[in-house]
Amino acid sequence: MTSRPIYLCLMRHAKSSWSDASLTDHQRPLNDRGRAAAELIGGVLSVRGYAPDVIWCSDAKRTRETAMKLIRVIPGAQQVLYNPLFYHASPQDVFSVCDGLPAPTQNLMLLGHNPGWGELFTHFSEYDHDFPTAACAVFEAKALPVTNWFRPHHWKFVDLLLPRPLA
């Protein structure tokens, strides 16, 4: 019997609205394009077999809304854990958070913000590619140790989902 592969998805939040100048950066919601893009990416993740079982997410409004749009279209992705440390986190911040947690045993999504998520994508994939809103990079686990599992050499880059070409 073959075990199911474990996928790690690094996703940047979908496009946010700048229409209300009274809101702080942390409070900005998604705009219509962002809501549609999040659902599109969620559908593609499901169809391609990468759907996350668990989403670790920044606590900013636009990332929370992105997560909610994703789980509307991804069967089984019902666990969303919000982490304020993911709000504008650097790659080192994300490494620190993940180092304190056990290796995933099911598909995991980390949902956050640029520039940190774009830098993580480049670090893990070794591709220097733009990481626009709603971009989602997918990595397959090679062999995960119990600790220090969030390291590029434990993951193989398999896909980059960008909303504009998929629409």
Coordinates of N, CA and C in Angstrom, one line a residue:
M1 N 0.8 -1.2 0.0 CA 0.0 0.0 0.0 C 0.9 1.2 0.0
T2 N 0.6 2.2 -0.9 CA 1.4 3.4 -1.0 C 0.8 4.5 -0.2
S3 N 1.6 5.2 0.6 CA 1.0 6.3 1.4 C 0.8 7.5 0.5
R4 N -0.1 8.3 0.9 CA -0.5 9.5 0.2 C 0.7 10.5 0.4
P5 N 1.1 11.2 -0.7 CA 2.1 12.2 -0.6 C 1.6 13.4 0.3
I6 N 2.6 14.0 1.0 CA 2.2 15.2 1.8 C 2.7 16.4 1.0
Y7 N 1.8 17.4 0.9 CA 2.1 18.6 0.1 C 2.1 19.8 1.1
L8 N 3.0 20.7 0.8 CA 3.1 22.0 1.5 C 2.8 23.1 0.5
C9 N 1.8 23.9 0.8 CA 1.4 25.0 0.0 C 1.8 26.3 0.6
L10 N 2.6 27.1 -0.1 CA 2.9 28.5 0.4 C 2.0 29.4 -0.4
M11 N 1.1 30.1 0.2 CA 0.2 30.9 -0.5 C 0.2 32.3 0.0
R12 N 0.2 33.3 -0.9 CA 0.1 34.7 -0.5 C -1.4 35.0 -0.6
H13 N -1.8 35.9 0.4 CA -3.2 36.3 0.4 C -3.7 36.8 -1.0
A14 N -5.0 36.7 -1.2 CA -5.6 37.3 -2.4 C -5.6 38.8 -2.4
K15 N -6.0 39.4 -3.5 CA -5.9 40.8 -3.7 C -6.8 41.5 -2.7
S16 N -6.3 42.5 -2.0 CA -7.1 43.3 -1.0 C -7.5 44.6 -1.5
S17 N -8.5 45.2 -0.8 CA -9.0 46.5 -1.1 C -8.3 47.6 -0.4
W18 N -8.1 48.7 -1.1 CA -7.5 49.9 -0.6 C -8.6 51.0 -0.5
S19 N -9.8 50.7 -0.7 CA -10.9 51.7 -0.9 C -11.2 52.5 0.4
D20 N -10.9 51.9 1.6 CA -11.3 52.6 2.8 C -10.0 53.0 3.5
A21 N -9.6 54.3 3.4 CA -8.4 54.8 3.9 C -8.3 54.8 5.5
S22 N -9.5 54.6 6.1 CA -9.5 54.6 7.6 C -9.0 53.3 8.2
L23 N -8.9 52.3 7.3 CA -8.5 51.0 7.8 C -7.0 50.9 8.0
T24 N -6.6 50.2 9.0 CA -5.1 49.9 9.1 C -4.8 48.8 8.1
D25 N -3.5 48.6 7.8 CA -3.1 47.5 6.9 C -3.6 46.2 7.4
H26 N -3.6 45.9 8.7 CA -4.1 44.7 9.2 C -5.6 44.4 9.0
Q27 N -6.3 45.5 8.9 CA -7.8 45.4 8.8 C -8.3 45.4 7.3
R28 N -7.4 45.5 6.3 CA -7.9 45.6 4.9 C -8.5 44.3 4.5
P29 N -9.8 44.3 3.9 CA -10.4 43.1 3.4 C -10.0 42.8 2.0
L30 N -10.5 41.7 1.5 CA -10.3 41.3 0.1 C -11.2 42.2 -0.8
N31 N -10.8 42.4 -2.0 CA -11.7 43.1 -3.0 C -12.4 41.9 -3.8
D32 N -13.2 42.3 -4.8 CA -14.0 41.3 -5.5 C -13.0 40.4 -6.3
R33 N -12.0 41.0 -6.9 CA -11.0 40.2 -7.7 C -10.3 39.2 -6.7
G34 N -10.0 39.6 -5.5 CA -9.3 38.8 -4.6 C -10.2 37.6 -4.1
R35 N -11.5 37.9 -3.9 CA -12.4 36.8 -3.5 C -12.5 35.7 -4.6
A36 N -12.6 36.2 -5.8 CA -12.7 35.3 -7.0 C -11.4 34.5 -7.1
A37 N -10.3 35.1 -7.0 CA -9.0 34.5 -7.2 C -8.8 33.4 -6.1
A38 N -9.2 33.7 -4.8 CA -9.0 32.7 -3.8 C -9.8 31.5 -4.0
E39 N -11.1 31.6 -4.5 CA -11.9 30.5 -4.8 C -11.4 29.7 -6.0
L40 N -10.8 30.4 -7.0 CA -10.2 29.8 -8.2 C -9.0 28.9 -7.7
I41 N -8.1 29.5 -7.0 CA -7.0 28.7 -6.5 C -7.4 27.5 -5.7
G42 N -8.4 27.7 -4.8 CA -8.9 26.6 -4.0 C -9.4 25.4 -4.8
G43 N -10.1 25.8 -5.9 CA -10.7 24.8 -6.8 C -9.6 24.0 -7.5
V44 N -8.5 24.7 -8.0 CA -7.4 24.1 -8.7 C -6.6 23.2 -7.7
L45 N -6.4 23.7 -6.5 CA -5.7 22.8 -5.5 C -6.5 21.5 -5.3
S46 N -7.8 21.6 -5.2 CA -8.6 20.4 -5.1 C -8.5 19.4 -6.3
V47 N -8.6 20.0 -7.5 CA -8.6 19.2 -8.7 C -7.2 18.5 -8.9
R48 N -6.2 19.2 -8.5 CA -4.8 18.7 -8.7 C -4.3 17.8 -7.6
G49 N -5.2 17.6 -6.6 CA -4.8 16.8 -5.4 C -3.9 17.4 -4.4
Y50 N -3.8 18.7 -4.4 CA -2.9 19.4 -3.4 C -3.7 20.0 -2.3
A51 N -5.0 19.8 -2.2 CA -5.8 20.5 -1.2 C -5.3 20.4 0.2
P52 N -5.1 21.5 0.9 CA -4.6 21.4 2.3 C -5.7 20.9 3.2
D53 N -5.2 20.1 4.2 CA -6.1 19.6 5.2 C -6.1 20.6 6.4
V54 N -5.0 21.3 6.5 CA -4.9 22.3 7.6 C -4.2 23.6 7.0
I55 N -4.7 24.7 7.4 CA -4.2 26.0 6.9 C -3.7 26.8 8.2
W56 N -2.4 27.1 8.1 CA -1.8 28.0 9.1 C -1.8 29.4 8.5
C57 N -2.4 30.4 9.1 CA -2.7 31.6 8.5 C -2.3 32.8 9.3
S58 N -1.9 33.9 8.7 CA -1.7 35.2 9.4 C -3.1 35.6 9.9
D59 N -3.1 36.4 10.9 CA -4.4 36.9 11.5 C -4.9 38.2 10.8
A60 N -4.2 38.7 9.8 CA -4.8 39.9 9.1 C -6.1 39.5 8.4
K61 N -6.9 40.5 8.3 CA -8.3 40.3 7.7 C -8.2 39.7 6.3
R62 N -7.3 40.2 5.5 CA -7.2 39.7 4.1 C -6.8 38.2 4.0
T63 N -5.9 37.8 4.9 CA -5.5 36.4 4.9 C -6.6 35.5 5.5
R64 N -7.3 36.0 6.5 CA -8.4 35.2 7.1 C -9.5 35.0 6.1
E65 N -9.8 36.1 5.3 CA -10.8 36.0 4.3 C -10.4 35.1 3.1
T66 N -9.1 35.1 2.8 CA -8.6 34.2 1.8 C -8.8 32.8 2.2
A67 N -8.5 32.5 3.5 CA -8.6 31.1 4.0 C -10.1 30.7 4.0
M68 N -11.0 31.6 4.3 CA -12.4 31.2 4.3 C -12.9 30.9 2.9
K69 N -12.4 31.7 1.9 CA -12.8 31.5 0.5 C -12.2 30.1 0.0
L70 N -11.0 29.8 0.5 CA -10.4 28.5 0.1 C -11.3 27.3 0.6
I71 N -11.6 27.4 1.9 CA -12.3 26.2 2.5 C -13.7 26.1 2.0
R72 N -14.3 27.2 1.4 CA -15.6 27.0 0.8 C -15.6 26.1 -0.4
V73 N -14.4 26.0 -1.1 CA -14.3 25.2 -2.3 C -13.4 24.0 -2.1
I74 N -12.8 23.8 -1.0 CA -11.9 22.6 -0.8 C -12.6 21.7 0.2
P75 N -13.0 20.5 -0.3 CA -13.6 19.6 0.6 C -12.6 19.1 1.7
G76 N -13.0 19.1 2.9 CA -12.2 18.6 4.0 C -11.2 19.6 4.6
A77 N -11.0 20.8 4.0 CA -10.1 21.8 4.6 C -10.8 22.6 5.6
Q78 N -11.0 22.1 6.7 CA -11.8 22.8 7.7 C -11.0 23.4 8.9
Q79 N -9.8 23.0 9.0 CA -9.0 23.5 10.1 C -8.1 24.6 9.7
V80 N -8.4 25.8 10.3 CA -7.6 27.0 10.0 C -7.1 27.5 11.3
L81 N -5.8 27.6 11.5 CA -5.2 28.1 12.7 C -4.5 29.5 12.4
Y82 N -4.9 30.5 13.1 CA -4.4 31.8 12.9 C -3.2 32.1 13.8
N83 N -2.2 32.7 13.2 CA -0.9 33.0 13.9 C -0.5 34.4 13.6
P84 N -0.6 35.3 14.7 CA -0.2 36.7 14.4 C 1.3 36.8 14.0
L85 N 2.1 35.8 14.3 CA 3.5 35.9 13.9 C 3.7 35.8 12.4
F86 N 2.7 35.4 11.7 CA 2.7 35.3 10.2 C 2.4 36.6 9.5
Y87 N 1.9 37.6 10.3 CA 1.6 38.9 9.7 C 3.0 39.6 9.4
H88 N 3.2 39.8 8.1 CA 4.5 40.4 7.6 C 5.7 39.7 8.2
A89 N 5.6 38.4 8.3 CA 6.8 37.6 8.8 C 7.9 37.5 7.7
S90 N 9.1 37.5 8.2 CA 10.3 37.3 7.4 C 10.4 35.7 7.2
P91 N 11.2 35.3 6.2 CA 11.4 33.8 6.2 C 11.9 33.3 7.5
Q92 N 12.8 34.0 8.1 CA 13.4 33.5 9.4 C 12.3 33.4 10.5
D93 N 11.3 34.3 10.5 CA 10.2 34.2 11.4 C 9.4 32.9 11.2
V94 N 9.2 32.6 9.9 CA 8.4 31.4 9.6 C 9.1 30.2 10.0
F95 N 10.5 30.2 9.7 CA 11.3 29.0 10.1 C 11.2 28.8 11.6
S96 N 11.2 29.9 12.4 CA 11.1 29.8 13.9 C 9.8 29.3 14.3
V97 N 8.7 29.7 13.7 CA 7.4 29.2 14.1 C 7.3 27.7 13.8
C98 N 7.7 27.4 12.6 CA 7.6 26.0 12.1 C 8.5 25.0 12.9
D99 N 9.7 25.5 13.3 CA 10.6 24.7 14.1 C 10.0 24.3 15.4
G100 N 9.1 25.1 15.9 CA 8.5 24.7 17.2 C 7.3 23.8 17.1
L101 N 7.0 23.3 15.9 CA 5.8 22.5 15.7 C 6.3 21.1 15.1
P102 N 5.5 20.1 15.3 CA 5.9 18.8 14.7 C 5.7 18.8 13.2
A103 N 6.4 17.9 12.5 CA 6.2 17.8 11.1 C 4.8 17.4 10.7
P104 N 4.3 18.0 9.6 CA 2.9 17.7 9.2 C 2.8 16.2 8.8
T105 N 1.6 15.7 9.0 CA 1.3 14.3 8.6 C 0.2 14.3 7.5
Q106 N -0.2 15.5 7.2 CA -1.2 15.7 6.1 C -0.9 17.0 5.4
N107 N -1.6 17.3 4.3 CA -1.3 18.5 3.5 C -1.5 19.8 4.3
L108 N -0.5 20.7 4.2 CA -0.5 21.9 5.0 C -0.3 23.1 4.1
M109 N -1.0 24.2 4.4 CA -0.9 25.4 3.7 C -0.4 26.5 4.7
L110 N 0.6 27.2 4.3 CA 1.0 28.4 5.1 C 0.6 29.6 4.3
L111 N -0.3 30.5 4.9 CA -0.9 31.6 4.2 C -0.5 32.9 4.8
G112 N 0.2 33.7 4.0 CA 0.7 34.9 4.5 C 0.9 36.0 3.5
H113 N 2.0 36.8 3.7 CA 2.2 38.1 3.0 C 3.5 38.2 2.3
N114 N 3.6 39.0 1.3 CA 4.9 39.4 0.8 C 5.5 40.5 1.7
P115 N 6.8 40.7 1.7 CA 7.8 40.1 0.9 C 8.2 38.7 1.4
G116 N 7.8 38.3 2.7 CA 8.3 37.1 3.3 C 7.9 35.8 2.5
W117 N 6.7 35.8 2.0 CA 6.2 34.6 1.3 C 6.9 34.4 -0.1
G118 N 7.1 35.5 -0.8 CA 7.9 35.5 -2.0 C 9.3 35.1 -1.8
E119 N 9.9 35.5 -0.7 CA 11.3 35.1 -0.4 C 11.3 33.6 0.0
L120 N 10.3 33.1 0.7 CA 10.2 31.7 1.0 C 10.1 30.9 -0.3
F121 N 9.2 31.3 -1.2 CA 9.1 30.6 -2.5 C 10.4 30.5 -3.2
T122 N 11.2 31.6 -3.3 CA 12.5 31.6 -4.0 C 13.4 30.7 -3.2
H123 N 13.4 30.7 -1.9 CA 14.3 29.9 -1.1 C 14.1 28.4 -1.3
F124 N 12.8 28.1 -1.3 CA 12.4 26.7 -1.4 C 12.5 26.1 -2.8
S125 N 12.1 26.9 -3.8 CA 12.1 26.5 -5.2 C 13.3 26.7 -6.0
E126 N 14.1 27.7 -5.5 CA 15.3 28.2 -6.2 C 14.9 28.9 -7.5
Y127 N 13.7 29.3 -7.7 CA 13.2 30.1 -8.8 C 13.1 31.5 -8.4
D128 N 13.5 32.5 -9.2 CA 13.3 33.9 -8.9 C 12.1 34.3 -9.7
H129 N 11.0 34.1 -9.2 CA 9.7 34.4 -9.9 C 8.9 35.3 -9.1
D130 N 8.2 36.2 -9.7 CA 7.2 37.1 -9.0 C 6.2 36.2 -8.2
F131 N 5.8 36.7 -7.1 CA 4.9 36.0 -6.2 C 3.7 36.9 -5.9
P132 N 2.8 37.1 -6.9 CA 1.7 38.0 -6.8 C 0.6 37.6 -5.8
T133 N -0.4 38.4 -5.6 CA -1.5 38.1 -4.7 C -2.1 36.8 -5.3
A134 N -2.5 35.9 -4.3 CA -3.2 34.6 -4.5 C -2.2 33.6 -5.2
A135 N -1.0 33.9 -5.3 CA 0.0 32.9 -5.8 C 0.1 31.8 -4.8
C136 N 0.2 30.6 -5.3 CA 0.3 29.4 -4.4 C 1.4 28.4 -5.0
A137 N 2.5 28.3 -4.2 CA 3.5 27.3 -4.6 C 3.3 26.0 -3.9
V138 N 3.5 24.9 -4.6 CA 3.2 23.6 -4.0 C 4.5 22.8 -4.0
F139 N 4.8 22.2 -2.9 CA 6.0 21.4 -2.7 C 5.5 20.0 -2.1
E140 N 6.2 19.0 -2.6 CA 5.9 17.6 -2.1 C 7.0 17.2 -1.1
A141 N 6.6 16.6 0.0 CA 7.6 16.2 1.0 C 8.5 15.0 0.4
K142 N 9.8 15.1 0.7 CA 10.7 14.0 0.3 C 10.6 13.0 1.5
A143 N 11.3 13.4 2.6 CA 11.2 12.6 3.8 C 11.3 13.6 4.9
L144 N 10.4 13.6 5.8 CA 10.3 14.6 6.8 C 10.9 14.1 8.2
P145 N 11.8 14.8 8.7 CA 12.3 14.4 10.1 C 11.3 14.9 11.1
V146 N 11.4 14.5 12.3 CA 10.4 14.9 13.3 C 10.6 16.4 13.6
T147 N 11.9 16.9 13.7 CA 12.2 18.3 13.9 C 12.8 18.9 12.7
N148 N 12.8 20.2 12.7 CA 13.5 21.0 11.5 C 13.0 20.5 10.2
W149 N 11.7 20.2 10.1 CA 11.1 19.7 8.8 C 10.9 20.8 7.8
F150 N 10.8 22.1 8.3 CA 10.6 23.2 7.4 C 11.9 23.7 6.8
R151 N 12.5 22.9 6.0 CA 13.8 23.2 5.3 C 13.7 22.8 3.9
P152 N 14.2 23.7 3.0 CA 14.0 23.4 1.5 C 14.5 22.0 1.1
H153 N 15.5 21.4 1.6 CA 16.0 20.1 1.2 C 15.0 19.0 1.5
H154 N 14.0 19.3 2.3 CA 13.0 18.2 2.6 C 11.8 18.3 1.7
W155 N 11.8 19.2 0.7 CA 10.6 19.5 -0.1 C 11.0 19.6 -1.6
K156 N 10.2 19.1 -2.5 CA 10.4 19.2 -3.9 C 9.4 20.1 -4.5
F157 N 9.8 21.1 -5.2 CA 8.9 22.0 -5.9 C 8.1 21.3 -7.0
V158 N 6.8 21.4 -7.0 CA 6.0 20.6 -8.0 C 5.1 21.5 -8.8
D159 N 4.7 22.7 -8.3 CA 3.7 23.5 -9.0 C 3.7 24.9 -8.5
L160 N 3.3 25.8 -9.4 CA 3.1 27.2 -9.0 C 1.8 27.6 -9.7
L161 N 0.8 27.9 -8.8 CA -0.5 28.3 -9.3 C -0.6 29.9 -9.2
L162 N -0.9 30.5 -10.3 CA -1.1 31.9 -10.4 C -2.5 32.2 -10.9
P163 N -3.3 33.0 -10.3 CA -4.7 33.2 -10.6 C -4.9 33.7 -12.0
R164 N -4.1 34.6 -12.5 CA -4.3 35.3 -13.8 C -4.3 34.2 -14.9
P165 N -3.2 33.4 -15.0 CA -3.2 32.4 -16.1 C -4.3 31.3 -16.0
L166 N -4.8 31.1 -14.8 CA -5.8 30.0 -14.6 C -7.2 30.5 -14.9
A167 N -7.4 31.8 -14.8 CA -8.7 32.4 -15.0 C -9.2 32.2 -16.5

